[in-house]
Short mmCIF file of C-alpha atoms in Angstrom, two decimals:
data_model
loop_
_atom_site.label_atom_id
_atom_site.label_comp_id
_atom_site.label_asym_id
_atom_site.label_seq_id
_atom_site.Cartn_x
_atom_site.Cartn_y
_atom_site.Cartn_z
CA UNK A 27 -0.93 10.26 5.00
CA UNK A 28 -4.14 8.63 4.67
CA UNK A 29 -5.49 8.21 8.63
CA UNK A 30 -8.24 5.78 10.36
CA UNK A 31 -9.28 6.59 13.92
CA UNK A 32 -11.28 4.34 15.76
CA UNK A 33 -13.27 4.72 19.21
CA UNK A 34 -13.11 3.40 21.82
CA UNK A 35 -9.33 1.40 21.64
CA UNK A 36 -10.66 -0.93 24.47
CA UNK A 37 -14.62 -1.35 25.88
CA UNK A 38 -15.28 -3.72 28.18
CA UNK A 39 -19.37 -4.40 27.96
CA UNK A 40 -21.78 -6.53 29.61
CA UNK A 41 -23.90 -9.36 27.64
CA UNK A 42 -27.03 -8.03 26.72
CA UNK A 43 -25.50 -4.46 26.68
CA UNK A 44 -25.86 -2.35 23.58
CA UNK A 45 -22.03 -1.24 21.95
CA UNK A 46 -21.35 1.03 19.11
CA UNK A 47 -17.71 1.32 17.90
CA UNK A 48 -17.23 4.35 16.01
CA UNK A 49 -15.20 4.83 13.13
CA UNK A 50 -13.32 8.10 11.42
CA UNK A 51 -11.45 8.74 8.35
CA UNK A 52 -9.77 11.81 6.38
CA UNK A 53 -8.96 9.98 3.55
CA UNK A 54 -12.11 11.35 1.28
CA UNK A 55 -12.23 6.94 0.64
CA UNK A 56 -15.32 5.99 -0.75
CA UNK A 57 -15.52 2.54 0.92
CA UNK A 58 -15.36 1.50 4.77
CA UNK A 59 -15.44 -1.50 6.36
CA UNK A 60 -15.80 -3.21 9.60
CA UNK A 61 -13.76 -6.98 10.58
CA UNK A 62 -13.33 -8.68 13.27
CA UNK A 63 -9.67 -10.45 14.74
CA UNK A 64 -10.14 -13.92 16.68
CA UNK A 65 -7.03 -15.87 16.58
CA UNK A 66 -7.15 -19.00 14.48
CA UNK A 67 -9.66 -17.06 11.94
CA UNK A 68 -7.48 -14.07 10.77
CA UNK A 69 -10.05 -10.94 9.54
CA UNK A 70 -13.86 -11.47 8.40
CA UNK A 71 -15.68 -8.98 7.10
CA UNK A 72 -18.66 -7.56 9.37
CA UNK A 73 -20.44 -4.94 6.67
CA UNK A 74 -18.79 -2.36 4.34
CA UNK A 75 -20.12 0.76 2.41
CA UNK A 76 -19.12 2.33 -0.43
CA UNK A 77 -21.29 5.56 0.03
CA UNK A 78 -23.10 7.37 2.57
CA UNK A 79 -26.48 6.05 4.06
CA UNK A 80 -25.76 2.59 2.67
CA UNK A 81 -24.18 -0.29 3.93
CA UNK A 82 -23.51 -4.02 2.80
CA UNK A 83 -23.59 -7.19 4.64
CA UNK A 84 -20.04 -9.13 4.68
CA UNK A 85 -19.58 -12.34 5.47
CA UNK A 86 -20.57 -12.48 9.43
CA UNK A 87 -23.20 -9.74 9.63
CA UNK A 88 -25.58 -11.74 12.15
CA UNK A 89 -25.84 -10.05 15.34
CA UNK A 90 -23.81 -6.09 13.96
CA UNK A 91 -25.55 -3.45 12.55
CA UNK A 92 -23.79 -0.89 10.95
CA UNK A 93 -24.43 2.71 9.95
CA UNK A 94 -22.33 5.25 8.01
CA UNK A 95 -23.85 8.55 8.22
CA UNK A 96 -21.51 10.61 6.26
CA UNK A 97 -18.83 9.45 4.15
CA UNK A 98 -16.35 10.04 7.23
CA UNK A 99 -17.85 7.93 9.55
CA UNK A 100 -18.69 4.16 9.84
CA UNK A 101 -20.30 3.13 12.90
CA UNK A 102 -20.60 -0.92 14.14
CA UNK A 103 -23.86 -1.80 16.65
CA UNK A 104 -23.99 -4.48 18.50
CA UNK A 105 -27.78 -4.27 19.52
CA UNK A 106 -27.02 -7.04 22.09
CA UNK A 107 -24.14 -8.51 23.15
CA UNK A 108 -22.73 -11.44 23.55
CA UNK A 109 -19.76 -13.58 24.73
CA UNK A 110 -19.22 -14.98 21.48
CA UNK A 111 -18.64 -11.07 20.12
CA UNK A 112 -15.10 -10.70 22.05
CA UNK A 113 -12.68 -9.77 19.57
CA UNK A 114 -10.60 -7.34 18.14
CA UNK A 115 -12.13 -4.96 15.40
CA UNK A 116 -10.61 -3.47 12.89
CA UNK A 117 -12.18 -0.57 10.64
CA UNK A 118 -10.50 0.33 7.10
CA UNK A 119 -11.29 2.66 4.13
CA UNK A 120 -9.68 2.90 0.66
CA UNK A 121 -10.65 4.90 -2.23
CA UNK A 122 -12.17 2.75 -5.00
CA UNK A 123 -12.21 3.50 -8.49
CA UNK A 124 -8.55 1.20 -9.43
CA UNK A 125 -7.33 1.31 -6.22
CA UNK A 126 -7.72 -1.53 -3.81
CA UNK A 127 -5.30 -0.22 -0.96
CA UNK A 128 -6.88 -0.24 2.67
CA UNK A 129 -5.92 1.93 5.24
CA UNK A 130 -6.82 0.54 8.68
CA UNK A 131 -7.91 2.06 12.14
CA UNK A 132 -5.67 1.01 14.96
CA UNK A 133 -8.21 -1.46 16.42
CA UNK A 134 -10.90 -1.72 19.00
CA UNK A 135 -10.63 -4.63 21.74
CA UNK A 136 -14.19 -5.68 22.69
CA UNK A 137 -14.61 -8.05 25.56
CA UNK A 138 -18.08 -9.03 26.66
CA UNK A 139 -18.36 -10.46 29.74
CA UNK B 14 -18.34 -19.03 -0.55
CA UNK B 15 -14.91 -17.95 -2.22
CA UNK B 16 -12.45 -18.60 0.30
CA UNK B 17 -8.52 -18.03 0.62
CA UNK B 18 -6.56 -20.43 2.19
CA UNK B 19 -3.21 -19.66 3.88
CA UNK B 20 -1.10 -22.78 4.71
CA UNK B 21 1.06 -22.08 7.13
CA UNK B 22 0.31 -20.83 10.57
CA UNK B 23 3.57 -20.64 10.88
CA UNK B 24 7.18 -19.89 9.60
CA UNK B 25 10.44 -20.12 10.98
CA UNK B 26 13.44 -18.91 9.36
CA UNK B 27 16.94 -17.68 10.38
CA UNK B 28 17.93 -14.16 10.21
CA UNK B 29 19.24 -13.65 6.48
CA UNK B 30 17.39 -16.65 5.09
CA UNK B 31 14.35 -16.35 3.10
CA UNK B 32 10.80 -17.09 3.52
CA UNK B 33 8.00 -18.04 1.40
CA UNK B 34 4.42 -17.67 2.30
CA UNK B 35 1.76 -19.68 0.18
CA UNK B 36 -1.83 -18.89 -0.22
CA UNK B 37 -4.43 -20.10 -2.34
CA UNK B 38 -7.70 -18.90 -3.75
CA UNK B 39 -11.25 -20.57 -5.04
CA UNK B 40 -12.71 -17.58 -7.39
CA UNK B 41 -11.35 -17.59 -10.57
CA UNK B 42 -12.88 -14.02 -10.65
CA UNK B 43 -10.30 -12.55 -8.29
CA UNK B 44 -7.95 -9.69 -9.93
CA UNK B 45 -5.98 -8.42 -6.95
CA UNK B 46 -4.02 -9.92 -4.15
CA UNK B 47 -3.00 -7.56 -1.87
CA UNK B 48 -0.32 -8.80 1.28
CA UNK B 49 -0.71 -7.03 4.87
CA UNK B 50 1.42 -6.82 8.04
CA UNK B 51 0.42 -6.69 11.43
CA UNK B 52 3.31 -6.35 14.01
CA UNK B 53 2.94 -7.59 17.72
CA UNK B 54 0.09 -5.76 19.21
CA UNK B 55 -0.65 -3.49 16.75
CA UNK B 56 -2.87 -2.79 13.42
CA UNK B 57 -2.41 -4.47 9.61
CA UNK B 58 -0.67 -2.33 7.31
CA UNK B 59 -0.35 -2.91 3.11
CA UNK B 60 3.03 -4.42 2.23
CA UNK B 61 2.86 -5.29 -1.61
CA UNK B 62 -0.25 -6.47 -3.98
CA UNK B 63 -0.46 -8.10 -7.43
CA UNK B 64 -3.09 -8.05 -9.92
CA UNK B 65 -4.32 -10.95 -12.43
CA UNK B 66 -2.64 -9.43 -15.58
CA UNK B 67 0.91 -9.98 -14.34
CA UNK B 68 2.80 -12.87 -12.66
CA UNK B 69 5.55 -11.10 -10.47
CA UNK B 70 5.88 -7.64 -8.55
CA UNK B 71 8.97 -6.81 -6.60
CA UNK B 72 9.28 -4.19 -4.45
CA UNK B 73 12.85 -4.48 -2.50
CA UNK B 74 13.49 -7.49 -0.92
CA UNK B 75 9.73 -8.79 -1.31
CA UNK B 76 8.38 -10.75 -4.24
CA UNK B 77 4.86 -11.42 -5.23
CA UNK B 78 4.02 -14.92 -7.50
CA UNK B 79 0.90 -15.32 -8.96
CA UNK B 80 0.26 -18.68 -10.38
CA UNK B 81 -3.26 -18.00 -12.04
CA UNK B 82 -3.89 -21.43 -13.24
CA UNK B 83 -3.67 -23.04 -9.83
CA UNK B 84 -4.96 -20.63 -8.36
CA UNK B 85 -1.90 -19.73 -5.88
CA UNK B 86 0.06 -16.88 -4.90
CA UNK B 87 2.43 -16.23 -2.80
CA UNK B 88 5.40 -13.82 -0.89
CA UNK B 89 8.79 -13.86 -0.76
CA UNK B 90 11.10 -12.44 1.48
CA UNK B 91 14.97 -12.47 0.77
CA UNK B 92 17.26 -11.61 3.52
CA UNK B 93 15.44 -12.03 6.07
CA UNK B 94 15.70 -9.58 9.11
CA UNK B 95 14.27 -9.57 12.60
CA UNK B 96 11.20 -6.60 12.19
CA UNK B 97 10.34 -9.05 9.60
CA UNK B 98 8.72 -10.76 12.04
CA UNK B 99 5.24 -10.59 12.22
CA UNK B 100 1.54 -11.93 11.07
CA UNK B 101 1.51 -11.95 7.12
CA UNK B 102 -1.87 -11.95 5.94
CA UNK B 103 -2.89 -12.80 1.90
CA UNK B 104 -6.13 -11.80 0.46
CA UNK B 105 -7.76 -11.44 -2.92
CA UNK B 106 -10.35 -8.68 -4.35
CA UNK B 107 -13.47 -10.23 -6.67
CA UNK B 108 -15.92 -7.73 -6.88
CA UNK B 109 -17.57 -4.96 -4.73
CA UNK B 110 -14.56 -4.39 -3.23
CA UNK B 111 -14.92 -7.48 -1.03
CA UNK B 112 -11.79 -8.77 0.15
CA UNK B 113 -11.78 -11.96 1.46
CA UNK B 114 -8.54 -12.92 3.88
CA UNK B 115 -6.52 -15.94 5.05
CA UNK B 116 -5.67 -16.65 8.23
CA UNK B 117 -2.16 -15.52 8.52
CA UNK B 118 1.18 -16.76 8.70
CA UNK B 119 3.02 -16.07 11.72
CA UNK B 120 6.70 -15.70 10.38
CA UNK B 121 9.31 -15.95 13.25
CA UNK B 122 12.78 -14.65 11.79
CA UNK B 123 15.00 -16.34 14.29
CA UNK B 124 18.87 -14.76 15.21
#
C-alpha cells in the first residue's frame, strides 16, 4: 500500500525560529505536495513538485520554501516563523500520468509561539 | 483564482438516512473531482472521484453527480451509518496536477 511519512508529528517552535518538516514516500509518485489545515479554510496548497530538484509555488507560498531533493523526499522551510504559520500540514504524493489519486502523510502539527 | 466552493459546513443526518454534500467549481477546465475523508484527529484519505466525461460513479453506498453545465458536483451517501461521520472534503484537478479544495463538510450521522 502506497505510504507517506511525515516528520516531526508535532513541533512546537519559537517565532523567528527556522522549521523544516520533512516529508517521505515509497510510492515511486512523481508529484508531492505540501498544505496546510486551519479550520474554517479546509487544505491550501503550500508548493508541489512533480520531479526532483524542482518545485512549484501553490496558492500560499509566501513565507515556505520547499525543497525536494530526490524524488522520495519533499521538504517544507519555514525560514522564519511566525504566529500566523500554526497549523496542521499535510504532505501527499500520487503518481501522475492518468492518475489523480493522493496518498497523504499523517500530518504535522506546527504551533509557533 | 479558480476556486471550489463547499456549502455546507455542516450536515446532520440520522443513522440510516442519507446525505448529500454539494460543491461547486469556477474553471470550466476542471476534469476530475476527487472526494476525501478525514476522521476525528486523523489524516484525509480518497473516498470516490469523477471525471468530466461522465455524470455518475457509484461505488457502494456512495454516489458521485457531476452537473457540468452548472458547474456542481456532489456526494451521496445512502444508509447512512455512524463511521460515516467525518469531514468530507470536494476538490477538482485543472492542470499541473493542482488541486484546488473546499472547505469541508462536517457530516454528523446522528443515532
Amino acid at each position: 500500500e502506497a505510504a507517506v511519512t511525515q516528520s516531526p508529528r508535532s513541533k512546537v517552535a519559537v517565532t523567528g525560529g527556522k522549521v523544516t518538516l520533512s516529508c517521505h514516500q515509497t510510492n515511486n509518485h512523481d508529484y508531492m505536495y505540501w498544505y496546510r489545515q486551519d479550520t474554517g479554510h479546509g487544505l491550501r496548497l503550500i508548493h508541489y513538485s512533480y520531479v526532483a530538484d524542482s518545485t512549484e509555488k501553490g496558492d500560499i507560498p509566501d513565507g515556505y520554501k520547499a525543497s525536494r531533493p530526490s524524488q522520495e523526499n519533499f521538504s517544507l522551510i519555514l525560514e522564519l516563523a511566525s504566529l500566523s504559520q500554526t497549523a496542521v500540514y499535510f504532505c501527499a504524493s500520487n503518481l501522475g500520468g492518468s492518475s489523480y489519486e493522493q496518498y497523504f502523510g499523517p500530518g504535522t502539527r506546527l504551533t509557533v509561539l | 483564482g479558480e476556486k471550489v466552493e463547499q456549502h455546507q459546513s455542516t450536515l446532520s443526518v440520522r443513522e440510516g438516512d442519507s446525505a448529500v454534500i454539494n460543491c461547486t467549481y469556477t474553471d470550466t477546465a476542471s476534469s476530475y473531482f476527487p472526494w476525501y475523508k478525514q476522521e476525528a484527529g486523523k489524516s484525509l484519505h480518497f473516498v470516490i472521484d469523477i471525471r468530466s466525461n461522465v455524470d455518475r460513479k457509484q461505488s457502494q453506498r456512495l454516489t458521485v453527480l457531476l452537473d457540468k453545465k452548472a458547474k456542481r458536483f456532489s456526494l451521496h451517501i445512502t444508509a447512512t451509518q455512524p463511521e460515516d461521520s467525518a469531514i468530507y472534503f470536494c476538490a477538482a484537478i485543472t492542470n499541473a496536477y493542482k488541486v484546488i479544495f473546499g472547505k469541508g463538510t462536517h457530516l454528523h450521522v446522528l443515532p
